[in-house]
Amino acid sequence: MEKCYLMTAVVLLGLTVRWTVSLNSYSGAGKPPMFGDYEAQRHWQEITINLPIKQWYFNGSDNNLQYWGLDYPPLTAYHSLLCAYVAKFINPDWIALHTSRGYESQAHKLFMRATVLIADLLIYIPAVVLYCCCLKEISTKKKIANALCILLYPGLILIDYGHFQYNSVSLGFALWGVLGVSYDWDLLGSLAFCLAINYKQMELYHSLPFFCFLLGKCFKKGLKGKGFVLLIKLACTVVASFILCWLPFFTEREQTLQVLRRLFPVDRGLFEDKVANIWCTFSVFLKIRDILPHHIQLMISFCFTFLSLLPACIKLTLHPSPRGFRFTLVSCALSFFLFSFQVHEKSILLVSLPVCLVLREIPFMSTWFLLVSTFSMLPLLLKDELLMPSVVTVIAFFIACATSFSIFEKTSEEELQLKSFSISVRKYFPCFTFLPRIIQHLYVGLLLPWPLPRSTGSGSAGPAAMAHGPSRSAACGIFLDRGMNPCPLHQQADSQPLCHQGSPEGHSFDSETSNLFIFIFIIT
Amino acid sequence: MAALGVATGGGNWFSALALGVTLLKCLLIPTYHSTDFEVHRNWLAITHSLPISQWYYEATSEWTLDYPPFFAWFEYALSHVAKYFDQEMLNVRNLNYCSSRTLLFQRFSVIFTDTLFVYAVHECCKCIDGKKAGRELTEKPKFILSVLLLWNFGLLIVDHIHFQYNGFLSGLMLLSIARLFQKRHMEGAFLFAVLLHFKHIYLYVAPAYGVYLLRSYCFTANKPDGSIRWNSFSFLRLISLGLIVFLVSALSLGPFLALNQLPQVFSRLFPFKRGLCHAYWAPNFWALYSALDKVLSVIGLELKFLDPSKIPKASMTSGLVQQFQHTVLPSVTPLATLICTLIAILPSIFCLWFKPQGPRGFLRCLILCALSSFMFGWHVHEKAILLAVLPMSLLSVGKAGDASIFLILTTTGHYSLFPLLFTAPELPIKILLMLLFTIYSISSLKTLFRKEKPLFNWMETFYLLGLGPLEVFCEFVFPFTSWKLKYPFIPLLLTSVYCAVGITYAWFKLYVSVLTDPPVGKTKKQ
C-alpha cells in the first residue's frame, strides 16, 4: 500500500491517545475495601498463580468468591496467569496470596497499563488495521480515515485504559472472527470467535449472527454436498477449540458446572444500577424488579430478546452476505443489550464494535450512536474521575469522524431510508407533521455528544417505545436489506411533545437520556 | 493525525489538525512536569504579589526571574486569571506548590497561548508557494508544513510535558518571519522586537533580522548584477525601523531604567556564572570537545602521561549547573564561546548582505544564526534546538536538499530531547510521539520529492537508523547492567555525542548549501 506511512501514523496516534488516557485514574483507585475492576484483574492474577487450577472458580479459604471471584471464562484466567508470571518476575509482592489485596503503587499501575496496551497492540489493533485495509471499493485515504475513527472510538479507550479492563482482547478476537468469516476463511474465523467467547462470555451477544451467517453459507453451498462438509468442519473447529480451552475443567463434572454457574449468575437481577436499556428505563414507571418474580423476569427478558433478534437472523440465514452480517451483528448485539437479563453498562461496547464496522456505510448514524454510547457510560467514567479524558477523546473522535466522512451530508429522509417509516408515522400520528422543520434546525445539535438540553422526554420514552414494539420486529425484517437504519425523526417524535418529569428512582438524568437515544436507534 | 484532514477538500483540514493537536495537549495534562513548572509558578507569584521594583531582586526561591520584562508582564497578566483558579499559587513563599487547580491552570495557559502559534502557522502556510501542489491533499506542501509545525514533537514534549511557553514565543517568531515574507517589514520588525523582550535567547538570530532589514528594506533597489545600489538608501525606512525598536525597548526596559535597576536586570538575564554546558550536554560542538577531552584524559591516565591527583573531580554530568575544568584540552571561557559564535555567524551574514536572495535567503541566514549559536554558545540548553528546527520546517517543503538537511537536523535534535523526560510513564509517550513525527516527516517529504534524487545517502540512512539501537541501549539495556552505578552518565554522554555529530553535520551541510548556492538575483530581477 502506497500510503503505508499514513496508516502507521494513525496507529501510532491511536497508541499515543491510549497511553495518555492510561495516565489517568482507574476504577476503585484508593477506595478500600472493595476497590474496582483494576483490583479485580490484579486479584485474578493473584488467584491464578497461587492456587491450583481446580480451585480457581471455587469458594475456599484462599479464594473468597465474594471478593472479586473469577467470573470470566478460562481464557481470561489463562491471560491473568500469564500476566501474573510477568508480575512475579518484576515484583512478587504484586501477586502475593492474601497480602497483596488492594495493592497499589505507581510501578504496579504502570505494569497493569502496559499489559492492556500490549494485549491491545497484539490483538485488537492489527485486526482493525487489517479490516480497514481489506475494505473494498474505497480509496486508500478513506481506508486510513476509517481506521483512524475506529481506533479513536472513545468508549473502548476509556473503559480499557481509564476504567481498566481487557475488552480489546475479546473484541479483538471477535473482530478477527468477523474478518475471517467475511473473507471466506471460515474455519479461522470461527476459531477466533470461539476464543473471543472463551475470553468473555458477553461475546455470546455476537454469536447468533456468526451462527446464522455460517449456517447460511452452508445452505448456499448445498447441504448435501460442499455445504455439509463445511458444516462438519466448522462444528469440529468449534468443539475442538472449546475443548482445548476448557480441558482442565472437564476432568470433573462439578468443575464444569461451577465455572458455568460463575459465568452466568442468573440470580443477580434484571439489571444493575444504571444501564441504558429498556428494563432500566421501564422501571422508572413500573418497578418490574420488585413486582414480578425472578423466573418470570428471566422469561420475559428471554422472550423479548429472542423475538427482537429473530427477523434479522432469519434474514441472514436465508441471504448470507458480509454486509448483511455486519448489520445483523449490530441489531443482534443491540437486542441483547436492550432486552436481555443482567446487562452491564459496559456491554454497550459489544454493540459499538459492529457499529464501528458499519461506520463507512452509515456515517451519520454510526457516529451518533458511538458518541451516545460513550455518553451512556458517563456515570461510570465520572466515578473513576475520567471526565477530562472523556471529554477530550469524545471531541477528538467527533472531529475525526466529521472530517473523515461527510457525516452531515446524506441525512435527508430518503437517504436515511426512512421515507416509508416517516410516512407511516405521519399517518398514524398527524400531530407530528410539523416536526421535520424543527428537526432540520436541530440536526446539528443532535450530533453533539451532550444531548441533555434538547431531549426533554426521557422519562416518558419507555411507553412510547413499547408502543412501537410490535412494529419494530416486523420492521427489522423489512428494512434489513437496507441496513438497520435508525430514526432521528422518531427520536424527535418521542421527545418533543413531552417534558421531563424528574427522576423518580434516583436514576441519573443522563443515563435515561441516553436510554432514549439508544433504543430509539433500534426502533425502525 | 494526517488522516484527520484526509477527506476534507476545503480549508477545514487545518482546523482539524490544530484542534486535534490541541486535544492531544489536553490529554498530556496529567503527565510529568519538570522544575520549570515551579519556575513559572514562582514568577506568577512574584509578579502578582510584589511591586515592579522587587521583580528582579526577589530571591526567596532559587528560580529567580531571569526573562526580560515583557515575559514578566505576561506572567503578571496570567496571574490575574490564576487567582480565580487558586489563590495559593500566587504566594511567593509557597515553594513547590502544586494543587490540581494550579496544574490545570498552568497547563491550560500553555495550551491557550498556543493559539498564537496556530495562527502563525496558518500565516506561514500562506507564504509558501503551492507550485508543487499535488492532486491529493496529503501531498500538498501546505498540508505537510502545517503538520510539521503544529505537531512538532519538540514543542509538544518541551511545552506540554516538560512545561515551558515556547509555543507562543515560536509563534511570534514564525509570525514575524511570515510578515517579512509578505513584505510587511515594519510589522515583522515590530513583532521581532517584542519577541526579543519576551525571551532574550532570540538575540542569537537578531543579526539576521538586522542585516536583512537593512539590506533588503532600507536599500530599496539593487544593481542588475544583484550587488548593492548605495544611492537607493532610504533614511525614512531606517528611522522608522529604529523608532519601532526603540519604542518597544523603551516600553520594556523604561520602567527599570527609571528605577535605576538596569544593571540588576541584565545581571539576571545574562548569568555568565553558569557553566559551559547545561545540566547535561546539549548536542553541540562543546559536547564533542568535552567528550574528546574525556577520552584524551582516560588515554592519558592509561598511558601515565597524566597525574591522577591533578585531575579535577567535578563531573560535568552530575546534574548540577556548575563550572567545569577540562583536563587535557584548554578550558573554555565565555569570551571564547562568544568569539567562536561570532565567527560562525559571520559568513552567513556576509552571504545575506552580498548575495541577497529575498526572504528565503533571510530564512536560511536566520536558521544558520540559530544553529551556529547552538553549536558554539555558552551554556546552551538542548531545548534551544527548536529555535532552528521550527524555521527550518518552512524551508523543508521547498527544496529536496533542504528537506534532507531538515530531516537530519530534526530527527537528531528531537532525539537529543529524550533525556528531558526520564520518568517511566512518559517513556511510551516520547517514543510513540517521536516515531509518529519522524515517520510522518520522512515519509511525507519523500513523497513530496519522489521525483528527485533520494533524500538520504547510505551514510545518513545508517546514522539515522543508529538512533534506534542507541535508544534501546540507553533506556532498556543500560539500566540493567552493572555500569549503571559506576558510570551513570554514560547514556547522557552517548546521546549528546551521537546527536552532536548529526547536528554538526546538518549545520555544515546547510552552510555549504548557502555558500555555494548561485545568487537568485541573477535569475529573478526586480
CSV table of N, CA, C and O in Angstrom, one decimal, chain A residues 2-6 8-13 15-21 23-24 106 110 117 139-142 144-145 148 152 388-397 399-406, chain B residues 1-8 12-13 15-16 19-20 22-24 26-31 104 108 135-139 151 424-429 431-433 435-437 439-440 443-444 447 450:
chain,number,residue,atom,x,y,z
A,2,GLU,N,0.6,2.2,-0.9
A,2,GLU,CA,1.4,3.3,-1.0
A,2,GLU,C,1.4,4.2,0.2
A,2,GLU,O,2.3,4.9,0.5
A,3,LYS,N,0.2,4.3,0.8
A,3,LYS,CA,0.0,5.2,1.9
A,3,LYS,C,0.3,4.5,3.2
A,3,LYS,O,-0.3,4.9,4.3
A,4,CYS,N,1.2,3.6,3.2
A,4,CYS,CA,1.5,2.8,4.4
A,4,CYS,C,1.9,3.7,5.6
A,4,CYS,O,1.5,3.5,6.7
A,5,TYR,N,2.6,4.8,5.3
A,5,TYR,CA,3.1,5.6,6.3
A,5,TYR,C,2.0,6.3,7.1
A,5,TYR,O,2.1,6.5,8.3
A,6,LEU,N,0.9,6.6,6.3
A,6,LEU,CA,-0.2,7.3,7.0
A,6,LEU,C,-0.9,6.3,7.9
A,6,LEU,O,-1.3,6.7,9.0
A,8,THR,N,0.6,3.9,9.4
A,8,THR,CA,1.5,3.8,10.6
A,8,THR,C,1.2,5.0,11.5
A,8,THR,O,1.1,4.8,12.8
A,9,ALA,N,1.1,6.2,10.9
A,9,ALA,CA,0.9,7.3,11.8
A,9,ALA,C,-0.4,7.2,12.5
A,9,ALA,O,-0.5,7.6,13.7
A,10,VAL,N,-1.4,6.7,11.9
A,10,VAL,CA,-2.7,6.6,12.5
A,10,VAL,C,-2.6,5.6,13.7
A,10,VAL,O,-3.1,5.9,14.8
A,11,VAL,N,-1.9,4.5,13.5
A,11,VAL,CA,-1.8,3.5,14.6
A,11,VAL,C,-1.0,4.1,15.7
A,11,VAL,O,-1.4,4.0,16.9
A,12,LEU,N,0.1,4.8,15.4
A,12,LEU,CA,0.8,5.5,16.4
A,12,LEU,C,0.0,6.5,17.2
A,12,LEU,O,0.1,6.6,18.4
A,13,LEU,N,-0.8,7.2,16.5
A,13,LEU,CA,-1.6,8.2,17.1
A,13,LEU,C,-2.6,7.5,18.1
A,13,LEU,O,-2.8,7.9,19.2
A,15,LEU,N,-2.2,4.7,19.5
A,15,LEU,CA,-1.5,4.2,20.7
A,15,LEU,C,-1.2,5.4,21.6
A,15,LEU,O,-1.3,5.2,22.9
A,16,THR,N,-0.8,6.5,21.1
A,16,THR,CA,-0.4,7.6,22.0
A,16,THR,C,-1.7,8.0,22.8
A,16,THR,O,-1.6,8.3,24.0
A,17,VAL,N,-2.8,8.1,22.1
A,17,VAL,CA,-4.0,8.5,22.8
A,17,VAL,C,-4.3,7.5,23.9
A,17,VAL,O,-4.6,7.8,25.1
A,18,ARG,N,-4.2,6.2,23.6
A,18,ARG,CA,-4.4,5.2,24.6
A,18,ARG,C,-3.5,5.4,25.8
A,18,ARG,O,-4.0,5.3,26.9
A,19,TRP,N,-2.2,5.6,25.5
A,19,TRP,CA,-1.3,5.7,26.7
A,19,TRP,C,-1.6,6.9,27.5
A,19,TRP,O,-1.5,6.9,28.7
A,20,THR,N,-1.9,8.0,26.8
A,20,THR,CA,-2.1,9.2,27.6
A,20,THR,C,-3.3,9.1,28.5
A,20,THR,O,-3.4,9.6,29.6
A,21,VAL,N,-4.4,8.4,27.9
A,21,VAL,CA,-5.6,8.2,28.8
A,21,VAL,C,-5.2,7.3,30.0
A,21,VAL,O,-5.7,7.6,31.1
A,23,LEU,N,-2.7,7.4,31.8
A,23,LEU,CA,-2.1,8.1,32.9
A,23,LEU,C,-3.1,8.5,33.9
A,23,LEU,O,-2.7,8.9,35.0
A,24,ASN,N,-4.3,8.5,33.6
A,24,ASN,CA,-5.4,9.0,34.5
A,24,ASN,C,-5.7,7.9,35.5
A,24,ASN,O,-5.1,6.8,35.5
A,106,GLN,N,2.6,3.2,41.9
A,106,GLN,CA,2.9,3.8,40.6
A,106,GLN,C,3.4,2.7,39.6
A,106,GLN,O,3.0,2.6,38.5
A,110,LEU,N,1.7,1.1,36.3
A,110,LEU,CA,2.4,1.1,35.0
A,110,LEU,C,2.4,-0.2,34.4
A,110,LEU,O,2.2,-0.4,33.2
A,117,LEU,N,-2.0,-2.4,27.1
A,117,LEU,CA,-1.5,-1.9,25.8
A,117,LEU,C,-1.0,-3.0,25.0
A,117,LEU,O,-1.2,-3.0,23.8
A,139,SER,N,-11.2,4.4,-1.6
A,139,SER,CA,-9.8,4.8,-1.8
A,139,SER,C,-9.0,4.5,-0.5
A,139,SER,O,-9.5,4.3,0.5
A,140,THR,N,-7.7,4.5,-0.8
A,140,THR,CA,-6.8,4.3,0.3
A,140,THR,C,-7.0,5.3,1.5
A,140,THR,O,-6.9,4.9,2.7
A,141,LYS,N,-7.2,6.5,1.1
A,141,LYS,CA,-7.4,7.5,2.1
A,141,LYS,C,-8.6,7.3,3.0
A,141,LYS,O,-8.6,7.4,4.2
A,142,LYS,N,-9.7,6.8,2.3
A,142,LYS,CA,-10.9,6.5,3.1
A,142,LYS,C,-10.6,5.4,4.1
A,142,LYS,O,-11.1,5.4,5.2
A,144,ILE,N,-7.8,4.7,5.5
A,144,ILE,CA,-7.0,5.2,6.6
A,144,ILE,C,-7.9,6.0,7.6
A,144,ILE,O,-7.8,5.9,8.8
A,145,ALA,N,-8.7,6.8,6.9
A,145,ALA,CA,-9.6,7.6,7.8
A,145,ALA,C,-10.5,6.7,8.6
A,145,ALA,O,-10.8,7.0,9.8
A,148,LEU,N,-8.6,5.4,11.5
A,148,LEU,CA,-8.4,6.4,12.5
A,148,LEU,C,-9.7,6.5,13.4
A,148,LEU,O,-9.6,6.5,14.6
A,152,LEU,N,-9.9,5.5,17.3
A,152,LEU,CA,-10.2,6.6,18.3
A,152,LEU,C,-11.5,6.5,19.0
A,152,LEU,O,-11.8,7.4,19.8
A,388,MET,N,-12.2,14.5,32.3
A,388,MET,CA,-11.3,15.2,31.4
A,388,MET,C,-11.0,14.4,30.1
A,388,MET,O,-11.2,14.8,29.0
A,389,PRO,N,-10.4,13.2,30.3
A,389,PRO,CA,-10.1,12.4,29.1
A,389,PRO,C,-11.3,12.0,28.3
A,389,PRO,O,-11.3,11.9,27.1
A,390,SER,N,-12.5,11.9,29.0
A,390,SER,CA,-13.7,11.5,28.3
A,390,SER,C,-14.0,12.6,27.3
A,390,SER,O,-14.3,12.4,26.2
A,391,VAL,N,-14.1,13.9,27.9
A,391,VAL,CA,-14.5,15.0,27.0
A,391,VAL,C,-13.5,15.1,25.9
A,391,VAL,O,-13.9,15.2,24.7
A,392,VAL,N,-12.2,15.0,26.2
A,392,VAL,CA,-11.2,15.2,25.1
A,392,VAL,C,-11.3,14.2,24.0
A,392,VAL,O,-11.4,14.5,22.8
A,393,THR,N,-11.4,12.9,24.5
A,393,THR,CA,-11.5,11.9,23.4
A,393,THR,C,-12.8,11.9,22.6
A,393,THR,O,-12.8,11.6,21.4
A,394,VAL,N,-13.9,12.3,23.3
A,394,VAL,CA,-15.1,12.3,22.6
A,394,VAL,C,-15.0,13.4,21.5
A,394,VAL,O,-15.4,13.2,20.3
A,395,ILE,N,-14.5,14.6,21.9
A,395,ILE,CA,-14.4,15.6,20.9
A,395,ILE,C,-13.4,15.2,19.7
A,395,ILE,O,-13.7,15.4,18.6
A,396,ALA,N,-12.3,14.6,20.1
A,396,ALA,CA,-11.4,14.1,19.1
A,396,ALA,C,-12.0,13.2,18.1
A,396,ALA,O,-11.9,13.2,16.9
A,397,PHE,N,-12.8,12.2,18.7
A,397,PHE,CA,-13.5,11.3,17.9
A,397,PHE,C,-14.5,11.9,16.9
A,397,PHE,O,-14.6,11.6,15.7
A,399,ILE,N,-14.4,15.0,15.8
A,399,ILE,CA,-13.7,15.7,14.8
A,399,ILE,C,-13.2,14.7,13.7
A,399,ILE,O,-13.3,15.0,12.5
A,400,ALA,N,-12.6,13.6,14.2
A,400,ALA,CA,-12.1,12.6,13.2
A,400,ALA,C,-13.2,12.2,12.3
A,400,ALA,O,-13.0,12.1,11.1
A,401,CYS,N,-14.4,11.9,12.9
A,401,CYS,CA,-15.5,11.4,12.1
A,401,CYS,C,-16.0,12.5,11.1
A,401,CYS,O,-16.2,12.2,10.0
A,402,ALA,N,-16.1,13.7,11.7
A,402,ALA,CA,-16.7,14.7,10.9
A,402,ALA,C,-15.8,15.1,9.7
A,402,ALA,O,-16.2,15.4,8.6
A,403,THR,N,-14.4,15.0,9.9
A,403,THR,CA,-13.6,15.3,8.8
A,403,THR,C,-13.3,14.1,7.8
A,403,THR,O,-13.1,14.3,6.7
A,404,SER,N,-13.4,12.9,8.4
A,404,SER,CA,-13.2,11.8,7.6
A,404,SER,C,-14.4,11.4,6.7
A,404,SER,O,-14.2,11.1,5.5
A,405,PHE,N,-15.5,11.5,7.2
A,405,PHE,CA,-16.7,11.2,6.5
A,405,PHE,C,-17.5,12.5,6.5
A,405,PHE,O,-17.6,13.1,7.4
A,406,SER,N,-18.2,12.7,5.4
A,406,SER,CA,-19.0,13.9,5.4
A,406,SER,C,-20.3,13.6,6.1
A,406,SER,O,-21.3,13.3,5.4
B,1,MET,N,-2.8,11.3,12.5
B,1,MET,CA,-3.1,12.7,12.5
B,1,MET,C,-3.4,13.3,11.2
B,1,MET,O,-4.3,14.1,11.0
B,2,ALA,N,-2.6,12.8,10.2
B,2,ALA,CA,-2.7,13.3,8.9
B,2,ALA,C,-4.1,13.0,8.3
B,2,ALA,O,-4.7,13.8,7.6
B,3,ALA,N,-4.6,11.8,8.7
B,3,ALA,CA,-5.9,11.4,8.1
B,3,ALA,C,-7.0,12.2,8.6
B,3,ALA,O,-8.1,12.2,8.0
B,4,LEU,N,-6.8,13.0,9.7
B,4,LEU,CA,-7.8,13.9,10.2
B,4,LEU,C,-8.4,14.7,9.1
B,4,LEU,O,-9.6,15.0,9.0
B,5,GLY,N,-7.5,15.2,8.3
B,5,GLY,CA,-7.9,16.1,7.2
B,5,GLY,C,-8.0,15.5,5.9
B,5,GLY,O,-8.3,16.1,4.9
B,6,VAL,N,-7.9,14.1,5.9
B,6,VAL,CA,-7.8,13.5,4.6
B,6,VAL,C,-9.0,13.8,3.7
B,6,VAL,O,-8.8,14.2,2.5
B,7,ALA,N,-10.1,13.5,4.2
B,7,ALA,CA,-11.3,13.5,3.3
B,7,ALA,C,-11.8,14.9,3.0
B,7,ALA,O,-12.7,15.1,2.2
B,8,THR,N,-11.3,15.9,3.7
B,8,THR,CA,-11.9,17.2,3.5
B,8,THR,C,-11.1,18.0,2.5
B,8,THR,O,-9.9,18.0,2.5
B,12,ASN,N,-11.0,23.3,6.1
B,12,ASN,CA,-11.1,22.9,7.5
B,12,ASN,C,-10.2,21.7,7.9
B,12,ASN,O,-10.2,21.3,9.0
B,13,TRP,N,-9.4,21.3,6.9
B,13,TRP,CA,-8.3,20.3,7.4
B,13,TRP,C,-7.4,21.0,8.3
B,13,TRP,O,-6.9,20.4,9.3
B,15,SER,N,-8.1,23.4,10.5
B,15,SER,CA,-8.6,23.5,11.9
B,15,SER,C,-8.7,22.1,12.5
B,15,SER,O,-8.6,21.9,13.7
B,16,ALA,N,-8.9,21.0,11.7
B,16,ALA,CA,-8.9,19.7,12.2
B,16,ALA,C,-7.6,19.3,12.8
B,16,ALA,O,-7.5,18.8,13.9
B,19,LEU,N,-7.1,21.5,16.0
B,19,LEU,CA,-7.9,21.0,17.1
B,19,LEU,C,-7.4,19.7,17.6
B,19,LEU,O,-7.3,19.5,18.8
B,20,GLY,N,-7.0,18.9,16.6
B,20,GLY,CA,-6.5,17.5,17.0
B,20,GLY,C,-5.3,17.6,17.9
B,20,GLY,O,-5.3,17.0,19.0
B,22,THR,N,-4.5,20.2,19.7
B,22,THR,CA,-4.9,20.8,21.0
B,22,THR,C,-5.5,19.8,21.9
B,22,THR,O,-5.2,19.8,23.1
B,23,LEU,N,-6.3,18.9,21.4
B,23,LEU,CA,-6.8,17.8,22.2
B,23,LEU,C,-5.8,16.9,22.8
B,23,LEU,O,-5.8,16.5,23.9
B,24,LEU,N,-4.8,16.6,21.9
B,24,LEU,CA,-3.7,15.8,22.4
B,24,LEU,C,-3.0,16.5,23.6
B,24,LEU,O,-2.6,15.9,24.6
B,26,CYS,N,-4.3,18.5,25.6
B,26,CYS,CA,-5.1,18.4,26.8
B,26,CYS,C,-4.9,17.0,27.5
B,26,CYS,O,-5.0,16.9,28.7
B,27,LEU,N,-4.7,16.0,26.6
B,27,LEU,CA,-4.5,14.6,27.2
B,27,LEU,C,-3.2,14.6,27.9
B,27,LEU,O,-3.0,13.7,28.8
B,28,LEU,N,-2.3,15.4,27.6
B,28,LEU,CA,-1.0,15.4,28.2
B,28,LEU,C,-0.9,16.1,29.6
B,28,LEU,O,0.1,16.1,30.2
B,29,ILE,N,-2.1,16.7,30.0
B,29,ILE,CA,-2.1,17.4,31.2
B,29,ILE,C,-1.6,16.6,32.4
B,29,ILE,O,-0.8,17.1,33.2
B,30,PRO,N,-2.0,15.4,32.6
B,30,PRO,CA,-1.5,14.7,33.8
B,30,PRO,C,-0.1,14.2,33.8
B,30,PRO,O,0.3,13.5,34.7
B,31,THR,N,0.6,14.4,32.7
B,31,THR,CA,2.0,13.9,32.6
B,31,THR,C,2.9,14.6,33.6
B,31,THR,O,2.6,15.6,34.2
B,104,LEU,N,-3.9,22.5,36.5
B,104,LEU,CA,-4.8,22.7,35.4
B,104,LEU,C,-4.6,24.1,34.8
B,104,LEU,O,-4.6,24.3,33.6
B,108,PHE,N,-3.3,24.7,31.0
B,108,PHE,CA,-4.2,25.4,30.1
B,108,PHE,C,-3.6,26.7,29.6
B,108,PHE,O,-3.9,27.1,28.5
B,135,ARG,N,-2.1,16.3,-6.5
B,135,ARG,CA,-3.5,16.2,-6.7
B,135,ARG,C,-4.2,16.0,-5.3
B,135,ARG,O,-5.2,16.5,-5.0
B,136,GLU,N,-3.4,15.3,-4.4
B,136,GLU,CA,-4.1,14.9,-3.2
B,136,GLU,C,-3.7,15.9,-2.1
B,136,GLU,O,-2.6,16.4,-2.1
B,137,LEU,N,-4.6,16.0,-1.1
B,137,LEU,CA,-4.4,17.0,-0.1
B,137,LEU,C,-3.1,16.6,0.8
B,137,LEU,O,-2.3,17.5,1.1
B,138,THR,N,-3.0,15.3,1.1
B,138,THR,CA,-1.9,14.9,1.9
B,138,THR,C,-0.5,15.2,1.3
B,138,THR,O,0.5,15.1,1.9
B,139,GLU,N,-0.5,15.4,0.0
B,139,GLU,CA,0.8,15.6,-0.7
B,139,GLU,C,1.0,17.1,-1.0
B,139,GLU,O,2.0,17.4,-1.6
B,151,TRP,N,2.3,19.7,14.8
B,151,TRP,CA,2.5,18.5,15.5
B,151,TRP,C,4.0,18.3,15.9
B,151,TRP,O,4.4,17.2,16.1
B,424,ALA,N,9.2,6.9,33.9
B,424,ALA,CA,8.8,5.7,33.2
B,424,ALA,C,7.4,5.9,32.5
B,424,ALA,O,7.3,5.5,31.4
B,425,PRO,N,6.4,6.5,33.1
B,425,PRO,CA,5.1,6.6,32.4
B,425,PRO,C,5.3,7.4,31.1
B,425,PRO,O,4.5,7.2,30.2
B,426,GLU,N,6.2,8.3,31.1
B,426,GLU,CA,6.4,9.2,29.9
B,426,GLU,C,7.2,8.5,28.8
B,426,GLU,O,7.2,9.0,27.6
B,427,LEU,N,7.8,7.4,29.1
B,427,LEU,CA,8.7,6.7,28.1
B,427,LEU,C,7.9,6.3,26.9
B,427,LEU,O,8.3,6.6,25.8
B,428,PRO,N,6.7,5.6,27.0
B,428,PRO,CA,6.0,5.3,25.8
B,428,PRO,C,5.5,6.5,25.0
B,428,PRO,O,5.6,6.5,23.8
B,429,ILE,N,5.2,7.6,25.8
B,429,ILE,CA,4.7,8.8,25.1
B,429,ILE,C,5.8,9.3,24.2
B,429,ILE,O,5.5,9.6,23.0
B,431,ILE,N,8.4,7.9,23.0
B,431,ILE,CA,8.8,7.1,21.9
B,431,ILE,C,7.7,7.1,20.8
B,431,ILE,O,8.0,7.2,19.6
B,432,LEU,N,6.5,7.0,21.2
B,432,LEU,CA,5.4,7.0,20.3
B,432,LEU,C,5.3,8.3,19.5
B,432,LEU,O,5.2,8.3,18.3
B,433,LEU,N,5.4,9.4,20.2
B,433,LEU,CA,5.3,10.7,19.5
B,433,LEU,C,6.5,10.9,18.6
B,433,LEU,O,6.3,11.4,17.5
B,435,LEU,N,8.2,8.6,17.1
B,435,LEU,CA,8.1,7.7,15.9
B,435,LEU,C,7.0,8.4,15.0
B,435,LEU,O,7.2,8.4,13.8
B,436,LEU,N,5.9,8.8,15.6
B,436,LEU,CA,4.9,9.4,14.8
B,436,LEU,C,5.4,10.6,14.0
B,436,LEU,O,5.2,10.6,12.8
B,437,PHE,N,6.1,11.5,14.7
B,437,PHE,CA,6.6,12.7,13.9
B,437,PHE,C,7.7,12.3,12.9
B,437,PHE,O,7.6,12.8,11.8
B,439,ILE,N,8.4,9.3,11.4
B,439,ILE,CA,7.9,8.6,10.3
B,439,ILE,C,7.1,9.5,9.4
B,439,ILE,O,7.2,9.4,8.2
B,440,TYR,N,6.2,10.3,10.0
B,440,TYR,CA,5.4,11.2,9.1
B,440,TYR,C,6.3,12.1,8.3
B,440,TYR,O,6.2,12.3,7.1
B,443,SER,N,8.4,10.2,5.6
B,443,SER,CA,7.6,9.7,4.5
B,443,SER,C,7.0,10.8,3.7
B,443,SER,O,7.0,10.7,2.5
B,444,SER,N,6.4,11.8,4.4
B,444,SER,CA,5.7,12.8,3.6
B,444,SER,C,6.7,13.6,2.7
B,444,SER,O,6.4,13.9,1.6
B,447,THR,N,7.6,11.5,-0.2
B,447,THR,CA,6.5,11.5,-1.2
B,447,THR,C,6.6,12.9,-2.0
B,447,THR,O,6.4,12.9,-3.2
B,450,ARG,N,9.5,12.8,-4.5
B,450,ARG,CA,9.8,11.5,-5.0
B,450,ARG,C,10.4,11.5,-6.4
B,450,ARG,O,11.1,10.6,-6.8
